[in-house]
Short mmCIF file of C-alpha atoms and ligand atoms in Angstrom, two decimals:
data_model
loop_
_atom_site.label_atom_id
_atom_site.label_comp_id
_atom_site.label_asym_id
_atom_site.label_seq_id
_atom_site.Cartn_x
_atom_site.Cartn_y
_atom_site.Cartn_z
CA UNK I 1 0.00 0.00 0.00
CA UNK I 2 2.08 2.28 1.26
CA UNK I 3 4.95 1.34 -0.69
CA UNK I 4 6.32 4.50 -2.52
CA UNK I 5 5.33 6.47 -0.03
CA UNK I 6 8.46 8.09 1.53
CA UNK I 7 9.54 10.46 4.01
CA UNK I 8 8.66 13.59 4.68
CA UNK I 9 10.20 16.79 6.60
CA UNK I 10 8.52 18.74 9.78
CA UNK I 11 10.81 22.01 9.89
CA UNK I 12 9.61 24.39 12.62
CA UNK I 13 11.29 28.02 12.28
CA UNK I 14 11.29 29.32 15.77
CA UNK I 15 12.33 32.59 16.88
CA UNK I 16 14.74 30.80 19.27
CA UNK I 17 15.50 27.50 17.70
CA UNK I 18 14.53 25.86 14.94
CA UNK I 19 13.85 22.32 14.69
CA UNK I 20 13.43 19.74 12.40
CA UNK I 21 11.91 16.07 12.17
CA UNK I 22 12.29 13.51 9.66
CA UNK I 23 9.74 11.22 9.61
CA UNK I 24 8.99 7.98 7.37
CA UNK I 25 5.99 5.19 7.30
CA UNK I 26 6.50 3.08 9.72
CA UNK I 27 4.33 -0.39 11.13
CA UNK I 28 0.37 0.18 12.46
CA UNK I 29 0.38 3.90 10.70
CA UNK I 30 2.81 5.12 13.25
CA UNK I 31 5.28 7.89 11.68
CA UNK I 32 9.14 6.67 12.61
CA UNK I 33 11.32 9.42 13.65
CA UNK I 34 14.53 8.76 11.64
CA UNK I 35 15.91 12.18 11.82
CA UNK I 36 15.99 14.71 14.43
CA UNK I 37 18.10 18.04 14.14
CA UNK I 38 18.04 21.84 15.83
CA UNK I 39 19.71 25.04 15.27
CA UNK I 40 19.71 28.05 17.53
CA UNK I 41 17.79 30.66 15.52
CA UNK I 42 18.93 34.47 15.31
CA UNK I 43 17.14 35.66 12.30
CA UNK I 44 13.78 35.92 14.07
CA UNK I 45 12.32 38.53 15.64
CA UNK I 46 8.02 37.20 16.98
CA UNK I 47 8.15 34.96 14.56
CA UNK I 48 8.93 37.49 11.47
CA UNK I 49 12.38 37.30 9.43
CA UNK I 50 14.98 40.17 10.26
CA UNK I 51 18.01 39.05 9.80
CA UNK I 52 17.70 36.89 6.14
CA UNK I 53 21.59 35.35 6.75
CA UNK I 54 21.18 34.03 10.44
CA UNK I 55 17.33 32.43 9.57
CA UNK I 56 18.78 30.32 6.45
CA UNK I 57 22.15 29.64 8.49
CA UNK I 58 19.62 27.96 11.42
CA UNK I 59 17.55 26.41 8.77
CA UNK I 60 20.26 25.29 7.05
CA UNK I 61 22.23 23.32 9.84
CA UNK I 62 18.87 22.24 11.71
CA UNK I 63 18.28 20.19 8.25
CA UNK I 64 21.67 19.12 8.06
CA UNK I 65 21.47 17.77 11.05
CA UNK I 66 18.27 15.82 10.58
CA UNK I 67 19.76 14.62 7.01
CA UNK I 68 22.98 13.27 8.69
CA UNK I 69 20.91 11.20 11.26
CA UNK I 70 18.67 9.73 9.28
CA UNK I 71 21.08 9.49 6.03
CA UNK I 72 18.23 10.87 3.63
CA UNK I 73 17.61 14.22 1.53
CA UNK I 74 15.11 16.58 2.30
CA UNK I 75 13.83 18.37 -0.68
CA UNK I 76 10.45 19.28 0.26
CA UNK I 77 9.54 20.60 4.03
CA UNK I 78 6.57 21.25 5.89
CA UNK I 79 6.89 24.90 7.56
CA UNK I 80 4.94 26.59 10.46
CA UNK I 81 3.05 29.53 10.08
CA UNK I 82 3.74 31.60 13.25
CA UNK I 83 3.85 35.01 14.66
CA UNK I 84 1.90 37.66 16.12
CA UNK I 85 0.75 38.81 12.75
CA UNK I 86 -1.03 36.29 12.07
CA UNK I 87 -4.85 36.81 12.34
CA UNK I 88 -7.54 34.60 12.60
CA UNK I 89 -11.72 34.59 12.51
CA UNK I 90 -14.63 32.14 11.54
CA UNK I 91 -16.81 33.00 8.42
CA UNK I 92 -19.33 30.92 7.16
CA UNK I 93 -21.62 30.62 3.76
CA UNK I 94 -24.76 28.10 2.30
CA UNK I 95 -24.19 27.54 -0.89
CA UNK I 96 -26.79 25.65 -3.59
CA UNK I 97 -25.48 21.94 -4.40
CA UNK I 98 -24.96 21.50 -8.05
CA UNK I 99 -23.45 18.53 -7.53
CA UNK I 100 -24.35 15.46 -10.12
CA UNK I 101 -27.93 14.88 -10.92
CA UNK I 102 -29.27 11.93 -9.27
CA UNK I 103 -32.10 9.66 -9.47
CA UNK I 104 -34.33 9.11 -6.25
CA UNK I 105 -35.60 6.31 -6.52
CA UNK I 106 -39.69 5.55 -4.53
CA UNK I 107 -39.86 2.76 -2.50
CA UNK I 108 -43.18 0.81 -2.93
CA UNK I 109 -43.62 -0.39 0.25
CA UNK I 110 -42.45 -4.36 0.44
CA UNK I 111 -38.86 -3.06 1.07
CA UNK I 112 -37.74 -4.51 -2.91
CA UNK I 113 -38.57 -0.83 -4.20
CA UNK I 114 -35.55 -0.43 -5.90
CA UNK I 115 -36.18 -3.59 -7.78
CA UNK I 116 -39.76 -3.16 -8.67
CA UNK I 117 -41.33 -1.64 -11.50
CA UNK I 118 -42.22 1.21 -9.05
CA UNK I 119 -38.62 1.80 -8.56
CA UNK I 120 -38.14 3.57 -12.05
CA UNK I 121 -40.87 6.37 -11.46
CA UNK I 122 -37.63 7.92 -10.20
CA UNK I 123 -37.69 11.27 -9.47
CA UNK I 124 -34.75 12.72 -11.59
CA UNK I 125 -32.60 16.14 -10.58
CA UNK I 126 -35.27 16.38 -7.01
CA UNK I 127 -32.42 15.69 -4.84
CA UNK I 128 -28.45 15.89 -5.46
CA UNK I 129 -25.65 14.49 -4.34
CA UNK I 130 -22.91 16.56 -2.86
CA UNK I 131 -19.96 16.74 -4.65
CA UNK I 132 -15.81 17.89 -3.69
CA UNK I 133 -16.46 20.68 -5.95
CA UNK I 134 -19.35 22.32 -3.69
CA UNK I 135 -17.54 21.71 -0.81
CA UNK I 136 -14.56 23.81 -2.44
CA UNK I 137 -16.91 26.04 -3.67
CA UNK I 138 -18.82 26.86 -0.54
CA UNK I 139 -15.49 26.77 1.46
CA UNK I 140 -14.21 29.62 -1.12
CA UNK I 141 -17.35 31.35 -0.78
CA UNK I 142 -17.08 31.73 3.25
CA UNK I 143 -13.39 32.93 3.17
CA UNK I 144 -14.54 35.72 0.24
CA UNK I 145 -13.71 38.24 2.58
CA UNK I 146 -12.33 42.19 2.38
CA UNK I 147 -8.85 41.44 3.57
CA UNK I 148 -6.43 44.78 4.67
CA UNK I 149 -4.08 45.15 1.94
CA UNK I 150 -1.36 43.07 2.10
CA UNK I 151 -2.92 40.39 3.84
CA UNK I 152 -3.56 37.10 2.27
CA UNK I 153 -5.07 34.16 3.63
CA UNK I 154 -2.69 31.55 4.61
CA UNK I 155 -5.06 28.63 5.50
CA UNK I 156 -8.67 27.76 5.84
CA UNK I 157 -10.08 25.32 8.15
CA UNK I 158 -13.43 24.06 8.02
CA UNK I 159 -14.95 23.31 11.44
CA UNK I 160 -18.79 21.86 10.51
CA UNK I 161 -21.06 21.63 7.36
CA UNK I 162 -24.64 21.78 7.52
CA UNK I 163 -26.56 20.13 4.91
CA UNK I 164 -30.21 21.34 4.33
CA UNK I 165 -30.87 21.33 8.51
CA UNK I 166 -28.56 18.30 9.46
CA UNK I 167 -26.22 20.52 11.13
CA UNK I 168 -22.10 19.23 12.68
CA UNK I 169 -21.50 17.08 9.49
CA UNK I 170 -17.53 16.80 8.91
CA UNK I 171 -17.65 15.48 5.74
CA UNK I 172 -20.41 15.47 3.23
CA UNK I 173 -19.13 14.55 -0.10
CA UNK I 174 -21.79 11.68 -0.76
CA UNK I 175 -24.63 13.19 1.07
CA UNK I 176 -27.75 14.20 -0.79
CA UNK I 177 -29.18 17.85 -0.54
CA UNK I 178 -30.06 20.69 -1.77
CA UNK I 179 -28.23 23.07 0.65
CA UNK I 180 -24.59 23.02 1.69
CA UNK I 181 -23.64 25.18 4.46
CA UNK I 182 -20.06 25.63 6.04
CA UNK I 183 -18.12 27.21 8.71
CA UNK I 184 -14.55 27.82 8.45
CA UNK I 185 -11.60 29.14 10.37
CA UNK I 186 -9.94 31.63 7.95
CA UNK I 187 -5.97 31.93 8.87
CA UNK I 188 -4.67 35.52 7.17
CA UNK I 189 -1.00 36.84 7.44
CA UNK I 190 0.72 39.84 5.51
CA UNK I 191 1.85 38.35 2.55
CA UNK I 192 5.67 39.65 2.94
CA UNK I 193 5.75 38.00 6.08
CA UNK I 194 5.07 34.77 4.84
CA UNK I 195 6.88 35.07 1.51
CA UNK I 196 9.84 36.23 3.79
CA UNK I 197 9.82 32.78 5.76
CA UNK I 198 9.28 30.83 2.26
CA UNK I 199 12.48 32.67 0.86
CA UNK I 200 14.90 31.99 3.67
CA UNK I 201 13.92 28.07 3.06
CA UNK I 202 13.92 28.25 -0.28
CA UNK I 203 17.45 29.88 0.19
CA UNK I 204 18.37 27.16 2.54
CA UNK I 205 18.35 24.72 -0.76
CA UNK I 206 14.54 23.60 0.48
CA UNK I 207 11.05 23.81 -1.39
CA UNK I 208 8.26 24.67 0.94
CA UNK I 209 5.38 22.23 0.89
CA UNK I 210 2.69 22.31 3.52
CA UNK I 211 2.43 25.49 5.57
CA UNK I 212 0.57 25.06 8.99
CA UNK I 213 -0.10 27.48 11.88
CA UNK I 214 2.13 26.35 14.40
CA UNK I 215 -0.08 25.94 17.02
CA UNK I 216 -2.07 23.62 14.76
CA UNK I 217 0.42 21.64 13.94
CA UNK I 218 1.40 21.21 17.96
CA UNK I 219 -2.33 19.53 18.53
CA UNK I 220 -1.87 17.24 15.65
CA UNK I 221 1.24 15.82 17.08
CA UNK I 222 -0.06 16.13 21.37
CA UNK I 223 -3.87 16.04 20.95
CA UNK I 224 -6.05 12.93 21.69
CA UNK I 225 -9.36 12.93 19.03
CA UNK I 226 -11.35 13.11 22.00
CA UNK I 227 -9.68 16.25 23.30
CA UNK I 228 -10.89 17.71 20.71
CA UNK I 229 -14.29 16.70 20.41
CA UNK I 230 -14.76 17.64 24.01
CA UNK I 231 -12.98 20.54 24.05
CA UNK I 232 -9.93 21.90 24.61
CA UNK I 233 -7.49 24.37 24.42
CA UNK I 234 -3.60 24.06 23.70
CA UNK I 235 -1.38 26.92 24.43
CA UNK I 236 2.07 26.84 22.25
CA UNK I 237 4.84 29.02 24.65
CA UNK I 238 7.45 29.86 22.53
CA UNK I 239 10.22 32.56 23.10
CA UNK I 240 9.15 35.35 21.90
CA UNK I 241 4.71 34.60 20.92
CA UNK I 242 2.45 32.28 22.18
CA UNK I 243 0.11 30.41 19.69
CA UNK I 244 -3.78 29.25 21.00
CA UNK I 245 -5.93 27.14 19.37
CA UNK I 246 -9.50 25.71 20.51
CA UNK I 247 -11.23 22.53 19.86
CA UNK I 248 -14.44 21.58 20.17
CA UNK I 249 -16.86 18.86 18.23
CA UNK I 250 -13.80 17.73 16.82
CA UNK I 251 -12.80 21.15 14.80
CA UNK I 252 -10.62 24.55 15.42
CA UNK I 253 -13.02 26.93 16.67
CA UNK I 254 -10.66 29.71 17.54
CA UNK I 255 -6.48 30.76 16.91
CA UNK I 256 -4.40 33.57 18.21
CA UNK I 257 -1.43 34.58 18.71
CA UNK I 258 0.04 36.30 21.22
CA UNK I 259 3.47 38.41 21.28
CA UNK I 260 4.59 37.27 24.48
CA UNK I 261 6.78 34.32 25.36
CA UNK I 262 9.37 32.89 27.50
CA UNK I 263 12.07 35.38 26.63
CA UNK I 264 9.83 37.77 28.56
CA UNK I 265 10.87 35.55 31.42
CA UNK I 266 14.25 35.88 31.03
CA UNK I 267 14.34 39.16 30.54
CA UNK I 268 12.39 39.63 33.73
CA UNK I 269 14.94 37.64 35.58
CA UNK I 270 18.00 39.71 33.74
CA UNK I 271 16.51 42.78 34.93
CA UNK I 272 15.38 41.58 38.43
CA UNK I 273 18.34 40.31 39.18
CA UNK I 274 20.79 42.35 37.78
CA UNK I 275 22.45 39.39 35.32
CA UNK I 276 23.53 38.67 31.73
CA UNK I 277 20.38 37.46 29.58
CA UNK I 278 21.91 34.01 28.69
CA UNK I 279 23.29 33.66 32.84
CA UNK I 280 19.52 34.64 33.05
CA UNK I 281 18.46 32.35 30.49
CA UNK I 282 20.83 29.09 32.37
CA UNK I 283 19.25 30.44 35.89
CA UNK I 284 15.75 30.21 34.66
CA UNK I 285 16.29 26.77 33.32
CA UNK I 286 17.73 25.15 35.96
CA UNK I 287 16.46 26.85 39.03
CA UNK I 288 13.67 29.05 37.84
CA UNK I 289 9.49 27.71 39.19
CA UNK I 290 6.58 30.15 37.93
CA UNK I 291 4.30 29.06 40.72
CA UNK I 292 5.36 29.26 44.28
CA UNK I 293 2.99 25.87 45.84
CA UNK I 294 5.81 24.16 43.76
CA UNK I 295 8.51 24.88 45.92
CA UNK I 296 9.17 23.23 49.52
CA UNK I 297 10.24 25.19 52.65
CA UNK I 298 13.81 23.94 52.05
CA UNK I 299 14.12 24.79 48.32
CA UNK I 300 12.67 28.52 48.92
CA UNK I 301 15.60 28.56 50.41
CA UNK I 302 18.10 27.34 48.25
CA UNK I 303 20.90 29.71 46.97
CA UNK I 304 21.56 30.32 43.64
CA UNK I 305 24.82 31.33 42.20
CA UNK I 306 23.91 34.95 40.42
CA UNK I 307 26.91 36.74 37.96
CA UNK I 308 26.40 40.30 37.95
CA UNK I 309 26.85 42.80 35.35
CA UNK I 310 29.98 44.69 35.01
CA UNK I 311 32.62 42.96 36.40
CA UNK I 312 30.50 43.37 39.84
CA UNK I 313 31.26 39.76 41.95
CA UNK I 314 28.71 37.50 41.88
CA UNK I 315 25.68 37.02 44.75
CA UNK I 316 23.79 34.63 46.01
CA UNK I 317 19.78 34.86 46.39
CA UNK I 318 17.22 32.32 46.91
CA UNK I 319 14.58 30.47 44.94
CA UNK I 320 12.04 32.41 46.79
CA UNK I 321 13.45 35.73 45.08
CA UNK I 322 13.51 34.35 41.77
CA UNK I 323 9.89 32.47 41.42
CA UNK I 324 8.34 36.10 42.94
CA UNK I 325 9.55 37.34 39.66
CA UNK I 326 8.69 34.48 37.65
CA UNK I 327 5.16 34.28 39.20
CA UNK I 328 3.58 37.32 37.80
CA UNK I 329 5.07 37.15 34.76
CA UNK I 330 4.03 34.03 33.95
CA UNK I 331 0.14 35.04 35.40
CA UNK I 332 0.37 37.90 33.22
CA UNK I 333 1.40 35.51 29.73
CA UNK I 334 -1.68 33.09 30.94
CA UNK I 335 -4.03 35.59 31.67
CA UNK I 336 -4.11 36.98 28.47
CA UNK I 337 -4.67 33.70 26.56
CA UNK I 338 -7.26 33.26 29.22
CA UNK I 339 -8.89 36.31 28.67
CA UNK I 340 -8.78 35.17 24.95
CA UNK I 341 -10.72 31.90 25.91
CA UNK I 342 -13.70 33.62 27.49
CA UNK I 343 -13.81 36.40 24.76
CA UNK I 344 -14.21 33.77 21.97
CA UNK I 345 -17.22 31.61 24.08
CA UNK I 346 -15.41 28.89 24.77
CA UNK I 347 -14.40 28.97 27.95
CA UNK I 348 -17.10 26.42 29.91
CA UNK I 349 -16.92 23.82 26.91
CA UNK I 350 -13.34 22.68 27.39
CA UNK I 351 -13.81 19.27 29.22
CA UNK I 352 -9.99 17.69 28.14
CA UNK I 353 -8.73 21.07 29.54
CA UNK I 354 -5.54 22.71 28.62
CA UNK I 355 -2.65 21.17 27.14
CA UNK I 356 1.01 23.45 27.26
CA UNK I 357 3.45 23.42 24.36
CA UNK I 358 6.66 24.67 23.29
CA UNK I 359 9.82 25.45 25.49
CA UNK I 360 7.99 27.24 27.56
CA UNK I 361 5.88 24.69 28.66
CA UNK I 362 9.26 23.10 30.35
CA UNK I 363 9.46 26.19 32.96
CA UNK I 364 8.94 24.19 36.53
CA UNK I 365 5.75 25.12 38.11
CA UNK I 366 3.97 26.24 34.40
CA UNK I 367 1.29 23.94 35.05
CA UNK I 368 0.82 24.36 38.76
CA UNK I 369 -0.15 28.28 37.91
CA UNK I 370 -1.41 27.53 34.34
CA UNK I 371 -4.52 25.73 36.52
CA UNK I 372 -5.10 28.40 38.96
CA UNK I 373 -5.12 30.71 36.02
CA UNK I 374 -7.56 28.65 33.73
CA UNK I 375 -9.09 27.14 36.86
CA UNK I 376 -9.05 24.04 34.74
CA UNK I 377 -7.05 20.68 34.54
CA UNK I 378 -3.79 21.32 32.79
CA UNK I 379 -1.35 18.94 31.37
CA UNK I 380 1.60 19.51 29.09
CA UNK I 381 1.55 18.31 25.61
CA UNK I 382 4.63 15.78 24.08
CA UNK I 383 4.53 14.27 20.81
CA UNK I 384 2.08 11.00 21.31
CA UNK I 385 3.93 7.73 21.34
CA UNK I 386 0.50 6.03 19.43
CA UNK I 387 1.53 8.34 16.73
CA UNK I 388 5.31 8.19 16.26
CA UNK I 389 8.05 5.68 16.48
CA UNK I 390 11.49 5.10 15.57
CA UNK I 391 13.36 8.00 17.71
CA UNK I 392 10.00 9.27 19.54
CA UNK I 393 11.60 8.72 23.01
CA UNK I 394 14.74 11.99 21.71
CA UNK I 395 11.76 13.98 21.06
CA UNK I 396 9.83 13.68 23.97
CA UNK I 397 9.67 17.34 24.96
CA UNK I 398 7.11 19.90 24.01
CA UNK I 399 9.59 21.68 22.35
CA UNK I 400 9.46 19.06 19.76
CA UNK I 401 5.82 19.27 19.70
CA UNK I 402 4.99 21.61 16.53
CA UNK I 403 7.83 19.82 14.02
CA UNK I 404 6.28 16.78 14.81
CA UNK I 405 3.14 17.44 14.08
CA UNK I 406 4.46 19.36 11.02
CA UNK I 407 6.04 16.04 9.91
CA UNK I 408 2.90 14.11 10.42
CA UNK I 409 0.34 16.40 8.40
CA UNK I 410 3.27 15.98 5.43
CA UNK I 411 2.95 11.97 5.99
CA UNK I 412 -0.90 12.38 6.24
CA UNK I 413 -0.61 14.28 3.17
CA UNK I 414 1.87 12.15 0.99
CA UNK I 415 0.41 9.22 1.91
CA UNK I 416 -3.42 10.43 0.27
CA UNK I 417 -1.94 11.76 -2.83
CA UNK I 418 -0.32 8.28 -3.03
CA UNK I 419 -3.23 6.42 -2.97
CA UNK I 420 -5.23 9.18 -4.61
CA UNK I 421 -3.18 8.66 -7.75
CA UNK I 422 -2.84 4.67 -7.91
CA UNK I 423 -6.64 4.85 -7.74
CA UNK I 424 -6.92 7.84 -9.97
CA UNK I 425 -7.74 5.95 -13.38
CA UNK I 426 -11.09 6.50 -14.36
CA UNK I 427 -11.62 9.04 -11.85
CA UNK I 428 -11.98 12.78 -13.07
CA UNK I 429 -8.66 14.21 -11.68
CA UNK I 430 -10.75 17.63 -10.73
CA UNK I 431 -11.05 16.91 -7.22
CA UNK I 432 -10.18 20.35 -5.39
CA UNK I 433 -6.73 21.03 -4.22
CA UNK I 434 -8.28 22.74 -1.59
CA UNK I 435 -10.74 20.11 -0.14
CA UNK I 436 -7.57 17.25 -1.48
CA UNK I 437 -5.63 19.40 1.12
CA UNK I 438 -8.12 19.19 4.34
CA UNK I 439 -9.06 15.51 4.02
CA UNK I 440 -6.00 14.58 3.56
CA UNK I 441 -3.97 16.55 6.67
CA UNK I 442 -6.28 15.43 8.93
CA UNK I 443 -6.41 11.73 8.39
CA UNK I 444 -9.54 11.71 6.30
CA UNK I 445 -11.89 14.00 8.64
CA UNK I 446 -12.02 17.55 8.20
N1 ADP V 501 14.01 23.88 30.40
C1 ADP V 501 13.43 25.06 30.18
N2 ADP V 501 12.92 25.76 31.23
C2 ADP V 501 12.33 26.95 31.02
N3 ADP V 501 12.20 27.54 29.83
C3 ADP V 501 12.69 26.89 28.75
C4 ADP V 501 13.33 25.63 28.86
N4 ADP V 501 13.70 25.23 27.63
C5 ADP V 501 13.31 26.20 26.77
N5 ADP V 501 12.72 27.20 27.43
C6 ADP V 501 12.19 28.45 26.88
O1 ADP V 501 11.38 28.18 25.78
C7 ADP V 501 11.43 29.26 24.86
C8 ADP V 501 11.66 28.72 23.49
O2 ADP V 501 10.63 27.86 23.17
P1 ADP V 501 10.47 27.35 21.65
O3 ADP V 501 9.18 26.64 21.58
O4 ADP V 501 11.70 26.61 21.26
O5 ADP V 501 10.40 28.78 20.96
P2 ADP V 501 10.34 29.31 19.49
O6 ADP V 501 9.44 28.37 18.75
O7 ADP V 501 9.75 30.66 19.64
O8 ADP V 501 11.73 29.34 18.97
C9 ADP V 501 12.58 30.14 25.29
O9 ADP V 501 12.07 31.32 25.86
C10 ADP V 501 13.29 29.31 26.34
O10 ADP V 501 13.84 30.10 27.37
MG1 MG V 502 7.78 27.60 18.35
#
């Protein structure tokens, strides 16, 4: 079946790392991890390009890296959207169904109606079936929106279909009406943002394939299918923004982005404390707790080793000191997406919770105050062992979450068109990039 199917590249351009996944078919549908590589990233600034040499540098030797462990090319790549210009809102649209004519056929009544004589008074053109093209087109119709200039939409996500009044369908293609309503998550960026990330990769000797909003890509790789069909809400912490996405009924109901991030953190603690960001950086990653209930009496206590600034000997100060300026920071960073949660409706609906991503989500004590904030169960989100193999234990770290998942929706992908075109032969080959494209990334269910 899956026998030309080969591997494929998750390449997640971070402002603070980037990281990249190689990923082939492996046994039971599982994706094996075959190559793993990561670059500190300079040319980032909240996830936009500024510095064109130092992003295709990173990209460059995270790939290398990957290639070298795994001992194959990549060509094409799977790339995160990301950034706190990236804006996102639902739109929705009912469009008629052309689709292909179709007979209905009247039962007579002793249950062989199809077979009887009765069975050809069919009814021809009453009823039609529901084809990939009015999906597209009803999809296309919903996103038909005034965008600002220079914005472009970067994705759309469809989260239900209602045909005639049979409302939270996921698929229809098949179905038989005469209505076809959608709703859709529309993604938009600036376009020079965007064509500024697809430049440094196609610099870096790489063609860009998929393109997924980070956050997005996170769930696919962390998210259990009944997390989100019962709701809930994963929060990507990176350095410098902070990606949310909601799910509920088994479909994105609601993205943002937020320019905030764990280099706020650091910065806090270079400030507060009077040190060098990266001794900062080293002191928040080995000593640093954002919620104070995580700490015992004795490690309150505990004295950490501080370098000063300006040739000033170095002091010791305790725990204590440095989770009271951890704590409000990271309230304030949580707050906000919380905030975001009950401004978009959601907020009583989220029954799996919320899941932490990114390096971020490795801060001691993140999920301790992440619950008081949400005042919901919290949990933080790795790349699912029922979904990866080969190297999965290296990448065990939400920090590995959103290349993962990048690499899997470029598998999911790969493998469709595969079978789509062995099975092509008499089919029309019009079916919609577009709809191709959602099916396909999402294992078949939109
Ligand atoms: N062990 C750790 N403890 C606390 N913070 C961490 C840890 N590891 C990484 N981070 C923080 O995570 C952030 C980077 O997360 P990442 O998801 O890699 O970001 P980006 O995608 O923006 O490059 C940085 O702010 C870094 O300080
Ligand atoms: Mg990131």
């Amino acid at each position: 079946m899956a026998k030309h199917v080969s591997h494929t590249v998750g390449l997640d351009i971070g402002t603070s790392r980037v990281t990249c996944i190689i990923g082939e078919p492996g046994d039971g549908g599982l994706i094996d991890i075959v190559g793993i590589g990561e670059a500190e990233a300079r040319g980032l600034r909240k996830g936009v390009v500024v510095d064109p040499e130092s992003a295709v540098e990173a990209i460059t030797r995270a790939v290398e890296e990957a290639e070298r462990m795994s001992g194959l090319e990549a060509e094409e790549v799977a790339i995160n959207l990301s950034g706190s210009h990236i804006m996102s809102f639902n739109g929705q649209a009912i469009v008629a169904v052309s689709g292909r004519e179709r007979e209905v056929h009247l039962d007579n009544g002793n249950g062989h109606g199809r077979r009887s004589a009765h069975a050809h008074m069919a009814v021809a053109g009453r009823d039609r079936e529901i084809t990939a093209d009015d999906v597209r087109r009803a999809i296309e119709s919903a996103s038909a929106i005034q965008l600002p200039a220079g914005r472009e939409i970067v994705d759309r996500l469809p989260q239900e279909f209602i045909v005639d009044d049979q409302d939270g369908i996921n698929d229809p293609v098949g179905m038989i009406g005469a209505r076809l309503a959608v709703k859709v998550h529309i993604v938009t960026s600036p376009i020079t943002a965007r064509q500024n990330v697809i430049n440094g990769v196609n610099r870096a000797g790489l063609m860009v394939g998929e393109m997924v909003l980070e956050q997005l890509a996170a769930a696919e790789a962390t998210l259990t299918d009944d997390d989100k069909e019962f709701g809930a809400a994963l929060v990507d912490i990176g350095a410098e923004t902070t990606g949310l996405i909601i799910y509920q009924r088994g479909a994105v109901q609601h993205t943002a982005v937020f320019a905030l991030g764990g280099s706020h953190f650091t910065n806090d603690i270079a400030f507060g404390l009077r040190t060098p960001i990266p001794e900062a950086e080293k002191i928040k990653r080995i000593a640093g707790c954002a919620s104070g209930l995580c700490l015992s009496e004795m490690e309150r206590g505990e004295l950490i080793d501080v370098p000063s600034v300006g040739g000033r000997p170095p002091r010791q100060l305790s725990r204590q000191i440095l989770c009271d300026i951890l704590q409000p920071r990271a309230e304030e960073v949580l707050s906000h997406v919380a905030d975001e949660i009950r401004e978009s409706g959601w907020e009583g609906q989220l029954s799996s919770g919320v899941v932490l991503t990114g390096g971020g989500a490795r801060l001691h004590g993140m999920v301790e105050i992440a619950e008081q904030v949400f005042d919901a169960p919290v949990r933080v989100g790795y790349p699912e062992r029922d979904r990866f193999g080969g190297l999965v234990e290296d990448i065990q770290s939400p920090a590995w979450a959103a290349a993962s998942g990048l690499c899997l929706m470029a598998q999911r992908v790969k493998s469709a068109e595969m079978r789509a075109s062995a099975s092509r032969g008499a089919q029309a080959g019009g079916l919609g990039a577009l709809v191709s494209k959602f099916r396909n990334r999402f294992g078949g269910i939109f």
